[in-house]
Structure formats: C-alpha cells, structure tokens
C-alpha cells in the first residue's frame, strides 16, 4: 500500500471512531475514576491508547510535554495536571475530528483543574514532520500512534530533533514478537487496529537508538492479541537524549552490582559483575540515568565487589528439575545484552525460550522490570520435568 493511502485510511478510521465514540484498541490500565474527576466523558470515551505514558510518574511540574498523536487529548490532559499551571503541553494529531474534540475540551479541563487558562494546545501535524521547534520539549509521550505511521524511523528522528538535550520520551505502543508478514502488513483494517504496522521490539528500539536516543528500557508491557502465532503486545518504553558534558568529572570507573552477571551497554562497553571498568564521560552520563544507575557503583578509583558485599546482587537458579511450558523471555534493555547466573545470554528484543526455573529467575524483582514474557505454546503443555543441575544445563 502506498504511504499516502495508509495515512489516509488511518485518519479516516480515527475520524469515524471519534464521531461515533466506538470502542477500539487495547489494554491501558488508566485510573479512570481519577481521570473522570477532571476530564469530560467525551474525551475519555475516545481514548484509544495502549498504555498510560503520562500517568507513570514520568511528568514533573513546570515541564514542556509533547504528545504525538494526541487523539481526543486524554494523555495531554493528564500531563496538563501533572506539569501544573507553569508547565506547557502540546498535542499533535493529523485528524481534524480528533483535534476538534480535544480543543473543545481544553478550557473545560483547565477550569476543572483551577487554571486561569489552558496550558494545553493542539496542533494539526504529522508525526514524521512535527510542527514543533528544535529542542523544545522536556518529555515526549505518545500512546499507540507510532505503529500507525508508515515511516517510523522518520518519526524517531523527529522525536530526537524536538527533544531538549537532557530530555526524554515515554512511549506506549504495540510491537510484535516476530516480523509481521506481508499479508497482514497489507491488510488495511489491521493497520487501524494497531497491528499491521507493528515493528518487532528489536526494530523499534534500533530505530530509536538510530535516531540518537540512549538508555532505552522497558517501563511496562502487557499482552494484546495473538494472530496466526504472532504475539502482539503493548510496551511502554523510556529513553533519553543525553546532554553531553553534564556528567560528574570525578567519575572514572563503573562496577556492575548485578543481578546480571555480565552486561553490554548501548555504547558497547562490557561489564562483569564486581569488576571495575574504566568509563568515558559520555558513559558516566548514560549510567547516571534510571534504571541504569541502580545496577552500578560509579567511582573515581577502581572498586571491586565480591559476594560478601551487600551491594552485590544475584539471583541463582534453583537446584531442581524444570518444565518447558512455552515461555519466552524478551529482554528489553537498558542493555544491548545481559547474562544471568545460569549461562543464558539475553539479547535485547530477541525472544529466548526459557524453562520454569529460568522463568522464576526472570520474575524476581531485579530481573522482572527488564523483561516481557510471552507464551508461544498454543495448547496445554504436559512435558515431564527435565533435570537441570548446573553441569547438565537444560536451557
Ligand atoms: C490509536 S489513536 C490514539 C490516540 C491517543 N493517543 C489516545 O491514547 O487516545 C491514534 C491517533 O493518532 C493519530 N495519528 C495516527 N497516525 C498519525 C500520524 N502519522 N501523524 C499524526 N497523527 C497520527 C490518529 O489521528 C489518532 O488520533
């Protein structure tokens, strides 16, 4: 399908949805009672997101927030409340029907929040050519939109252009566990359902890194649909446009605390748990960001850790038999690669089949935030337990 045709069909679909108020799309987990206290029903009923990018404590008072594909404005209005009257929110959308509803409700939300005037403006524009100045935004959010854009790399480059140095994004979107085949890509109805245009997690993150963002990591994931064995799921990702030259000049070493036994960061440096690694100022800047900072000790002189040190973290697999039940772990950063204490190497975005014992490891607090787990078994699995003693490694 030509790009213009995809865009026109997507816009027609959302214009229709906005006028009829039909239910569409995905799991969001909004605190609806909270939102209903200041956002009119007309906006809430046409909320078509797949996450809560503005409601994840990502927004700070006084900030400028940009929402790409703002629709009826639900996330802009939530951001409006969180940035306060001194902050500013810009919503961009290509569909006039959406913009009309969002603009009509902006003064109502402002009044409900006790603001003298609205701090939200809605601009007509495309995600891949945004009517926004360079370096204008502290935080870019978007909710189930980028999958709908035919040229995602162009959108990621636009995001990087409009982010302030030191700025960040929190984006919710639909991705797939494997490349979407052409017969689905060319299904016009499934474009509008946020399926045909879904990238794999690997391609999605590679596109963001290609644009210049770093520290890209998973905030949340939830399953959406399985079509012909392809798992579509919603992810919320955060990443940074780092500001060079802002790192502490006294820091020269990083020591990995764990729980991973080895990681490779996005600038290509490998760290082994407990062993100090010399780092550059750019790496200091990267490792200072959440959640990377919690995995390292940064120091001016080399610092070794051993198991007896309470800063060392590790999760060792149970010495017990395990079962294969169809689970796959999708590692989602903030590292290119990470190894556990049972010989598994997780590469970002690549599903790795894991047994029940490894599932228990990746579900622990230190691991869980970095993984989306899918189950590819299409029916109940009744395999026998397999021996998994350390020398007979089963998975
Ligand atoms: C799935 S809806 C999500 C709307 C809103 N973010 C929400 O959570 O309710 C997608 C929205 O993105 C807009 N959109 C889709 N592709 C776009 C593009 N390439 N540029 C600008 N807006 C786009 C559509 O008009 C629609 O309002």
Tab-separated table of C-alpha atoms and ligand atoms in Angstrom:
chain	number	residue	atom	x	y	z
A	1	UNK	CA	0.000	0.000	0.000
A	2	UNK	CA	1.378	3.460	-0.845
A	3	UNK	CA	2.289	5.598	2.205
A	4	UNK	CA	-0.330	8.278	1.456
A	5	UNK	CA	-3.026	5.627	1.219
A	6	UNK	CA	-2.089	4.127	4.618
A	7	UNK	CA	-2.142	7.563	6.234
A	8	UNK	CA	-5.498	8.491	4.661
A	9	UNK	CA	-7.101	5.198	5.709
A	10	UNK	CA	-5.781	5.510	9.284
A	11	UNK	CA	-7.026	9.091	9.528
A	12	UNK	CA	-10.479	8.155	8.128
A	13	UNK	CA	-10.688	5.290	10.620
A	14	UNK	CA	-9.957	7.525	13.620
A	15	UNK	CA	-12.199	10.322	12.347
A	16	UNK	CA	-15.023	7.780	12.173
A	17	UNK	CA	-14.223	6.423	15.618
A	18	UNK	CA	-14.145	9.927	17.116
A	19	UNK	CA	-17.564	10.760	15.696
A	20	UNK	CA	-19.236	7.517	16.731
A	21	UNK	CA	-17.329	7.013	20.009
A	22	UNK	CA	-16.783	3.347	19.122
A	23	UNK	CA	-14.559	1.228	21.367
A	24	UNK	CA	-11.152	0.464	19.861
A	25	UNK	CA	-7.800	-0.883	20.774
A	26	UNK	CA	-6.009	-2.032	23.698
A	27	UNK	CA	-5.330	-2.515	27.418
A	28	UNK	CA	-4.345	0.782	29.113
A	29	UNK	CA	-4.815	0.410	32.892
A	30	UNK	CA	-5.810	4.051	33.441
A	31	UNK	CA	-7.151	5.017	36.836
A	32	UNK	CA	-10.441	6.026	35.200
A	33	UNK	CA	-12.151	7.277	38.362
A	34	UNK	CA	-9.271	9.673	38.852
A	35	UNK	CA	-9.312	10.909	35.233
A	36	UNK	CA	-13.098	11.281	35.229
A	37	UNK	CA	-12.786	13.771	38.074
A	38	UNK	CA	-11.450	16.406	35.640
A	39	UNK	CA	-11.629	15.070	32.064
A	40	UNK	CA	-15.033	15.124	30.268
A	41	UNK	CA	-16.614	11.848	29.179
A	42	UNK	CA	-16.471	12.940	25.518
A	43	UNK	CA	-12.653	12.662	25.692
A	44	UNK	CA	-12.492	9.544	27.826
A	45	UNK	CA	-14.761	7.534	25.568
A	46	UNK	CA	-12.486	8.067	22.555
A	47	UNK	CA	-9.299	7.119	24.382
A	48	UNK	CA	-7.586	4.666	22.049
A	49	UNK	CA	-4.218	4.171	23.701
A	50	UNK	CA	-2.381	1.031	24.785
A	51	UNK	CA	-0.650	2.322	27.923
A	52	UNK	CA	-0.519	5.294	30.284
A	53	UNK	CA	2.588	7.242	29.222
A	54	UNK	CA	1.532	10.401	31.045
A	55	UNK	CA	0.410	8.673	34.217
A	56	UNK	CA	3.602	6.849	35.136
A	57	UNK	CA	5.190	9.481	37.361
A	58	UNK	CA	7.250	10.467	34.333
A	59	UNK	CA	5.967	14.046	34.263
A	60	UNK	CA	7.335	16.811	36.513
A	61	UNK	CA	5.929	20.258	37.383
A	62	UNK	CA	6.898	23.085	35.007
A	63	UNK	CA	7.876	20.806	32.130
A	64	UNK	CA	7.009	21.088	28.446
A	65	UNK	CA	5.403	17.844	27.264
A	66	UNK	CA	4.708	16.853	23.664
A	67	UNK	CA	2.098	14.169	22.871
A	68	UNK	CA	2.421	12.634	19.387
A	69	UNK	CA	-0.974	11.534	18.027
A	70	UNK	CA	-2.909	13.104	20.880
A	71	UNK	CA	-6.354	11.961	19.669
A	72	UNK	CA	-9.143	13.269	21.925
A	73	UNK	CA	-6.458	14.540	24.324
A	74	UNK	CA	-6.638	12.168	27.293
A	75	UNK	CA	-2.875	11.996	27.901
A	76	UNK	CA	-2.408	15.722	27.210
A	77	UNK	CA	-4.978	16.496	29.888
A	78	UNK	CA	-3.341	14.123	32.374
A	79	UNK	CA	0.020	15.767	31.567
A	80	UNK	CA	-1.617	19.197	31.939
A	81	UNK	CA	-2.498	18.340	35.512
A	82	UNK	CA	0.953	16.937	36.298
A	83	UNK	CA	3.023	19.805	34.823
A	84	UNK	CA	0.851	22.316	36.703
A	85	UNK	CA	-0.135	25.784	35.522
A	86	UNK	CA	3.524	26.759	34.914
A	87	UNK	CA	4.061	23.831	32.527
A	88	UNK	CA	3.024	23.502	28.917
A	89	UNK	CA	1.572	20.645	26.851
A	90	UNK	CA	1.441	20.326	23.057
A	91	UNK	CA	-0.692	17.670	21.358
A	92	UNK	CA	-0.103	16.850	17.677
A	93	UNK	CA	-2.615	14.946	15.555
A	94	UNK	CA	-3.357	14.628	11.854
A	95	UNK	CA	-7.122	14.043	12.196
A	96	UNK	CA	-9.401	17.099	12.306
A	97	UNK	CA	-12.257	15.329	14.110
A	98	UNK	CA	-9.887	14.398	16.950
A	99	UNK	CA	-8.436	17.929	17.109
A	100	UNK	CA	-11.921	19.490	17.272
A	101	UNK	CA	-12.924	17.377	20.280
A	102	UNK	CA	-9.590	17.933	22.036
A	103	UNK	CA	-9.639	21.733	21.504
A	104	UNK	CA	-13.275	21.995	22.645
A	105	UNK	CA	-12.441	20.257	25.922
A	106	UNK	CA	-9.177	22.078	26.746
A	107	UNK	CA	-10.846	25.064	28.503
A	108	UNK	CA	-13.198	22.718	30.386
A	109	UNK	CA	-10.254	20.692	31.747
A	110	UNK	CA	-8.369	23.913	32.622
A	111	UNK	CA	-11.349	25.159	34.579
A	112	UNK	CA	-11.728	21.776	36.351
A	113	UNK	CA	-8.062	21.995	37.346
A	114	UNK	CA	-8.468	25.566	38.614
A	115	UNK	CA	-6.181	27.090	35.952
A	116	UNK	CA	-6.937	30.612	34.698
A	117	UNK	CA	-6.246	29.468	31.132
A	118	UNK	CA	-5.416	26.176	29.469
A	119	UNK	CA	-1.771	25.124	29.361
A	120	UNK	CA	-2.528	22.681	26.507
A	121	UNK	CA	-2.533	23.459	22.792
A	122	UNK	CA	-3.441	21.074	19.981
A	123	UNK	CA	-1.653	21.448	16.648
A	124	UNK	CA	-2.501	19.751	13.379
A	125	UNK	CA	0.505	17.858	12.039
A	126	UNK	CA	2.160	14.615	11.120
A	127	UNK	CA	4.265	12.521	13.471
A	128	UNK	CA	7.072	12.420	10.904
A	129	UNK	CA	7.110	16.214	10.317
A	130	UNK	CA	6.029	17.795	13.567
A	131	UNK	CA	5.152	21.497	13.779
A	132	UNK	CA	7.446	21.907	16.808
A	133	UNK	CA	10.735	23.798	17.240
A	134	UNK	CA	14.065	22.005	17.680
A	135	UNK	CA	14.958	21.126	21.278
A	136	UNK	CA	11.619	22.372	22.623
A	137	UNK	CA	10.424	19.500	24.818
A	138	UNK	CA	11.432	18.023	28.172
A	139	UNK	CA	9.292	14.944	27.691
A	140	UNK	CA	7.778	13.326	24.606
A	141	UNK	CA	4.868	10.973	25.139
A	142	UNK	CA	2.771	9.030	22.651
A	143	UNK	CA	0.093	6.411	23.107
A	144	UNK	CA	-0.456	3.795	20.429
A	145	UNK	CA	0.383	6.006	17.454
A	146	UNK	CA	3.849	5.290	16.065
A	147	UNK	CA	2.780	1.820	14.870
A	148	UNK	CA	0.307	3.677	12.635
A	149	UNK	CA	2.995	5.796	10.964
A	150	UNK	CA	4.310	4.313	7.710
A	151	UNK	CA	7.882	5.632	8.230
A	152	UNK	CA	8.750	5.047	11.886
A	153	UNK	CA	12.430	5.929	11.544
A	154	UNK	CA	11.413	9.390	10.381
A	155	UNK	CA	9.173	9.722	13.467
A	156	UNK	CA	12.042	8.678	15.773
A	157	UNK	CA	14.341	11.254	14.097
A	158	UNK	CA	11.670	13.922	14.599
A	159	UNK	CA	11.369	12.957	18.261
A	160	UNK	CA	15.102	13.366	18.717
A	161	UNK	CA	15.050	16.751	16.949
A	162	UNK	CA	12.318	18.217	19.154
A	163	UNK	CA	13.611	16.781	22.472
A	164	UNK	CA	15.694	19.099	24.656
A	165	UNK	CA	19.260	17.933	25.340
A	166	UNK	CA	18.742	16.096	28.637
A	167	UNK	CA	15.125	15.381	27.616
A	168	UNK	CA	13.413	12.001	27.423
A	169	UNK	CA	10.482	10.078	25.997
A	170	UNK	CA	7.919	7.688	27.449
A	171	UNK	CA	6.079	5.958	24.623
A	172	UNK	CA	3.388	3.276	24.720
A	173	UNK	CA	2.951	1.297	21.536
A	174	UNK	CA	2.152	-2.115	20.064
A	175	UNK	CA	5.045	-4.344	18.981
A	176	UNK	CA	5.246	-7.933	17.722
A	177	UNK	CA	7.436	-10.860	18.775
A	178	UNK	CA	8.409	-11.518	15.129
A	179	UNK	CA	8.254	-9.598	11.836
A	180	UNK	CA	4.665	-9.034	10.691
A	181	UNK	CA	4.192	-10.887	7.372
A	182	UNK	CA	3.212	-9.035	4.203
A	183	UNK	CA	-0.357	-10.420	4.096
A	184	UNK	CA	-1.007	-8.631	7.415
A	185	UNK	CA	1.023	-5.536	6.519
A	186	UNK	CA	-1.262	-5.017	3.515
A	187	UNK	CA	-4.483	-5.567	5.461
A	188	UNK	CA	-5.931	-2.036	5.689
A	189	UNK	CA	-8.318	-2.895	8.518
A	190	UNK	CA	-5.487	-4.226	10.700
A	191	UNK	CA	-3.481	-1.012	10.195
A	192	UNK	CA	-6.221	0.846	12.019
A	193	UNK	CA	-6.240	-1.853	14.728
A	194	UNK	CA	-2.576	-1.055	15.522
A	195	UNK	CA	-1.447	-4.462	14.218
A	196	UNK	CA	-0.233	-4.251	10.582
A	197	UNK	CA	2.278	-1.506	11.283
A	198	UNK	CA	3.756	-3.068	14.434
A	199	UNK	CA	7.542	-3.454	14.474
A	200	UNK	CA	9.418	-6.102	16.379
A	201	UNK	CA	10.787	-4.865	19.695
A	202	UNK	CA	14.305	-5.177	18.235
A	203	UNK	CA	13.473	-2.933	15.262
A	204	UNK	CA	11.568	-0.473	17.426
A	205	UNK	CA	14.455	0.043	19.817
A	206	UNK	CA	17.018	0.019	16.975
A	207	UNK	CA	15.053	2.832	15.318
A	208	UNK	CA	15.143	4.894	18.499
A	209	UNK	CA	18.843	4.265	19.005
A	210	UNK	CA	19.467	5.088	15.333
A	211	UNK	CA	17.822	8.463	15.945
A	212	UNK	CA	20.211	9.110	18.857
A	213	UNK	CA	18.293	8.090	21.997
A	214	UNK	CA	20.076	6.043	24.667
A	215	UNK	CA	19.207	4.338	27.938
A	216	UNK	CA	16.141	2.813	26.253
A	217	UNK	CA	14.325	0.480	28.604
A	218	UNK	CA	11.007	-1.144	29.353
A	219	UNK	CA	8.632	0.515	31.784
A	220	UNK	CA	5.678	-1.797	31.326
A	221	UNK	CA	4.339	-4.476	28.990
A	222	UNK	CA	1.060	-6.311	28.552
A	223	UNK	CA	-0.252	-8.872	26.064
A	224	UNK	CA	-2.655	-7.689	23.366
A	225	UNK	CA	-3.508	-10.248	20.653
A	226	UNK	CA	-2.158	-13.394	19.013
A	227	UNK	CA	-2.802	-13.626	15.274
A	228	UNK	CA	-1.534	-16.629	13.313
A	229	UNK	CA	1.015	-17.324	16.049
A	230	UNK	CA	2.321	-13.741	16.114
A	231	UNK	CA	2.169	-12.217	19.582
A	232	UNK	CA	1.266	-8.540	19.595
A	233	UNK	CA	1.858	-6.802	22.891
A	234	UNK	CA	1.878	-3.332	24.304
A	235	UNK	CA	5.123	-1.877	25.628
A	236	UNK	CA	5.869	1.383	27.361
A	237	UNK	CA	9.475	2.418	26.762
A	238	UNK	CA	11.555	5.297	28.085
A	239	UNK	CA	14.838	6.643	26.693
A	240	UNK	CA	16.998	9.767	26.855
A	241	UNK	CA	18.526	12.428	24.639
A	242	UNK	CA	21.655	12.727	26.737
A	243	UNK	CA	23.248	16.116	27.262
A	244	UNK	CA	26.996	15.719	26.691
A	245	UNK	CA	29.320	17.426	29.129
A	246	UNK	CA	26.956	17.246	32.094
A	247	UNK	CA	28.497	14.181	33.774
A	248	UNK	CA	30.444	14.369	37.022
A	249	UNK	CA	34.097	14.840	36.061
A	250	UNK	CA	35.381	12.918	39.130
A	251	UNK	CA	33.862	9.597	37.996
A	252	UNK	CA	36.146	7.271	36.006
A	253	UNK	CA	35.013	3.706	36.842
A	254	UNK	CA	31.795	1.699	36.914
A	255	UNK	CA	31.345	-1.573	38.809
A	256	UNK	CA	28.355	-3.758	37.910
A	257	UNK	CA	26.423	-4.774	41.049
A	258	UNK	CA	24.092	-7.276	39.334
A	259	UNK	CA	21.709	-9.057	39.286
A	260	UNK	CA	23.071	-9.780	35.789
A	261	UNK	CA	26.493	-11.421	35.787
A	262	UNK	CA	27.539	-9.547	32.621
A	263	UNK	CA	26.025	-6.719	30.566
A	264	UNK	CA	26.929	-4.753	27.441
A	265	UNK	CA	25.763	-1.126	27.473
A	266	UNK	CA	24.487	0.764	24.422
A	267	UNK	CA	27.880	2.408	23.879
A	268	UNK	CA	29.467	-1.053	23.592
A	269	UNK	CA	31.232	-1.370	26.961
A	270	UNK	CA	31.106	-4.806	28.622
A	271	UNK	CA	30.887	-5.059	32.431
A	272	UNK	CA	31.418	-8.169	34.556
A	273	UNK	CA	29.737	-8.127	37.949
A	274	UNK	CA	32.054	-6.940	40.700
A	275	UNK	CA	34.899	-5.836	38.400
A	276	UNK	CA	35.578	-2.099	37.889
A	277	UNK	CA	35.537	-0.931	34.259
A	278	UNK	CA	37.116	2.373	33.129
A	279	UNK	CA	34.445	4.604	31.543
A	280	UNK	CA	34.320	7.790	29.449
A	281	UNK	CA	32.363	10.950	30.393
A	282	UNK	CA	29.639	10.004	27.870
A	283	UNK	CA	29.246	6.636	29.590
A	284	UNK	CA	29.064	8.323	33.003
A	285	UNK	CA	26.186	10.391	31.646
A	286	UNK	CA	24.436	7.232	30.389
A	287	UNK	CA	24.965	5.202	33.570
A	288	UNK	CA	23.610	8.051	35.692
A	289	UNK	CA	20.141	7.584	34.175
A	290	UNK	CA	17.405	5.414	35.679
A	291	UNK	CA	17.290	2.444	35.771
A	292	UNK	CA	20.968	2.002	34.806
A	293	UNK	CA	22.147	3.856	37.903
A	294	UNK	CA	20.725	1.172	40.193
A	295	UNK	CA	22.884	-1.518	38.534
A	296	UNK	CA	26.262	0.222	39.019
A	297	UNK	CA	28.549	1.838	41.523
A	298	UNK	CA	30.334	4.789	39.915
A	299	UNK	CA	33.681	5.738	41.465
A	300	UNK	CA	36.775	7.850	40.937
A	301	UNK	CA	39.130	4.929	41.659
A	302	UNK	CA	38.645	1.202	40.826
A	303	UNK	CA	36.215	-0.521	43.198
A	304	UNK	CA	35.887	-4.335	43.400
A	305	UNK	CA	32.863	-6.113	44.842
A	306	UNK	CA	32.542	-9.717	45.960
A	307	UNK	CA	29.613	-11.888	47.051
A	308	UNK	CA	30.094	-10.931	50.685
A	309	UNK	CA	29.457	-7.252	49.891
A	310	UNK	CA	25.812	-6.298	50.420
A	311	UNK	CA	25.908	-4.181	47.243
A	312	UNK	CA	26.470	-7.378	45.170
A	313	UNK	CA	23.162	-8.675	43.788
A	314	UNK	CA	22.496	-12.042	42.167
A	315	UNK	CA	19.644	-14.486	41.618
A	316	UNK	CA	20.842	-18.076	41.381
A	317	UNK	CA	18.603	-20.722	39.745
A	318	UNK	CA	17.018	-23.334	41.994
A	319	UNK	CA	18.845	-26.672	42.016
A	320	UNK	CA	15.717	-28.546	40.938
A	321	UNK	CA	14.135	-30.101	37.844
A	322	UNK	CA	12.280	-27.795	35.494
A	323	UNK	CA	9.485	-27.872	32.904
A	324	UNK	CA	9.251	-26.410	29.414
A	325	UNK	CA	5.879	-24.702	29.196
A	326	UNK	CA	6.243	-22.459	26.142
A	327	UNK	CA	7.595	-19.347	27.856
A	328	UNK	CA	9.901	-16.963	26.033
A	329	UNK	CA	11.704	-14.059	27.664
A	330	UNK	CA	12.067	-10.835	25.694
A	331	UNK	CA	14.786	-8.722	27.204
A	332	UNK	CA	14.080	-5.009	26.766
A	333	UNK	CA	17.078	-3.113	27.995
A	334	UNK	CA	18.609	-0.853	29.101
A	335	UNK	CA	21.485	-3.047	27.832
A	336	UNK	CA	22.224	-4.499	24.409
A	337	UNK	CA	22.948	-7.822	26.040
A	338	UNK	CA	22.850	-9.325	29.532
A	339	UNK	CA	23.767	-12.703	31.044
A	340	UNK	CA	22.267	-14.360	34.123
A	341	UNK	CA	23.876	-16.833	36.552
A	342	UNK	CA	22.744	-19.886	34.571
A	343	UNK	CA	24.501	-19.450	31.193
A	344	UNK	CA	21.667	-17.596	29.455
A	345	UNK	CA	22.500	-14.616	27.273
A	346	UNK	CA	19.554	-12.281	26.662
A	347	UNK	CA	19.864	-10.078	23.565
A	348	UNK	CA	17.564	-7.079	23.527
A	349	UNK	CA	14.324	-7.762	21.695
A	350	UNK	CA	15.143	-11.390	20.789
A	351	UNK	CA	12.760	-13.931	22.335
A	352	UNK	CA	14.666	-16.639	24.240
A	353	UNK	CA	12.868	-19.854	25.224
A	354	UNK	CA	13.125	-20.452	28.959
A	355	UNK	CA	12.125	-23.260	31.293
A	356	UNK	CA	10.117	-22.896	34.511
A	357	UNK	CA	13.289	-22.491	36.589
A	358	UNK	CA	14.534	-19.583	34.489
A	359	UNK	CA	11.037	-18.093	34.456
A	360	UNK	CA	11.226	-17.993	38.254
A	361	UNK	CA	14.545	-16.101	37.984
A	362	UNK	CA	13.312	-13.506	35.476
A	363	UNK	CA	10.213	-12.930	37.601
A	364	UNK	CA	12.263	-11.780	40.595
A	365	UNK	CA	12.369	-8.067	41.410
A	366	UNK	CA	15.841	-7.401	39.975
A	367	UNK	CA	15.068	-9.031	36.614
A	368	UNK	CA	11.331	-8.582	36.061
A	369	UNK	CA	11.274	-4.888	35.057
A	370	UNK	CA	13.549	-5.657	32.093
A	371	UNK	CA	11.556	-8.493	30.536
A	372	UNK	CA	8.321	-9.062	28.647
A	373	UNK	CA	7.271	-12.704	28.922
A	374	UNK	CA	5.196	-14.393	26.233
A	375	UNK	CA	3.939	-17.960	25.972
A	376	UNK	CA	4.057	-19.423	22.473
A	377	UNK	CA	2.520	-22.793	23.382
A	378	UNK	CA	-0.854	-22.828	21.679
A	379	UNK	CA	-2.179	-25.646	23.860
A	380	UNK	CA	-1.539	-27.019	27.326
A	381	UNK	CA	1.968	-28.491	27.624
A	382	UNK	CA	2.362	-31.669	29.632
A	383	UNK	CA	6.075	-32.498	29.286
A	384	UNK	CA	7.937	-34.303	32.068
A	385	UNK	CA	10.305	-32.490	34.370
A	386	UNK	CA	13.833	-32.189	32.990
A	387	UNK	CA	16.964	-32.355	35.081
A	388	UNK	CA	18.643	-29.004	35.240
A	389	UNK	CA	21.600	-29.442	37.519
A	390	UNK	CA	24.269	-26.833	36.786
A	391	UNK	CA	26.509	-29.187	34.740
A	392	UNK	CA	23.691	-30.617	32.666
A	393	UNK	CA	22.237	-27.185	31.768
A	394	UNK	CA	18.769	-27.792	30.354
A	395	UNK	CA	18.213	-24.348	28.886
B	1	LIG	C1	-4.859	4.839	18.401
B	1	LIG	S1	-5.254	6.557	18.366
B	1	LIG	C2	-4.536	7.083	19.905
B	1	LIG	C3	-4.991	8.455	20.319
B	1	LIG	C4	-4.478	8.914	21.688
B	1	LIG	N1	-3.040	8.875	21.763
B	1	LIG	C5	-5.115	8.101	22.789
B	1	LIG	O1	-4.353	7.475	23.558
B	1	LIG	O2	-6.323	8.094	22.899
B	1	LIG	C6	-4.158	7.178	17.163
B	1	LIG	C7	-4.200	8.674	16.938
B	1	LIG	O3	-3.017	9.046	16.242
B	1	LIG	C8	-3.334	9.860	15.121
B	1	LIG	N2	-2.320	9.528	14.111
B	1	LIG	C9	-2.107	8.315	13.539
B	1	LIG	N3	-1.055	8.375	12.709
B	1	LIG	C10	-0.593	9.651	12.776
B	1	LIG	C11	0.487	10.337	12.135
B	1	LIG	N4	1.284	9.689	11.274
B	1	LIG	N5	0.689	11.621	12.431
B	1	LIG	C12	-0.135	12.269	13.313
B	1	LIG	N6	-1.177	11.684	13.929
B	1	LIG	C13	-1.398	10.389	13.667
B	1	LIG	C14	-4.739	9.464	14.732
B	1	LIG	O4	-5.389	10.527	14.082
B	1	LIG	C15	-5.368	9.155	16.085
B	1	LIG	O5	-5.925	10.282	16.678
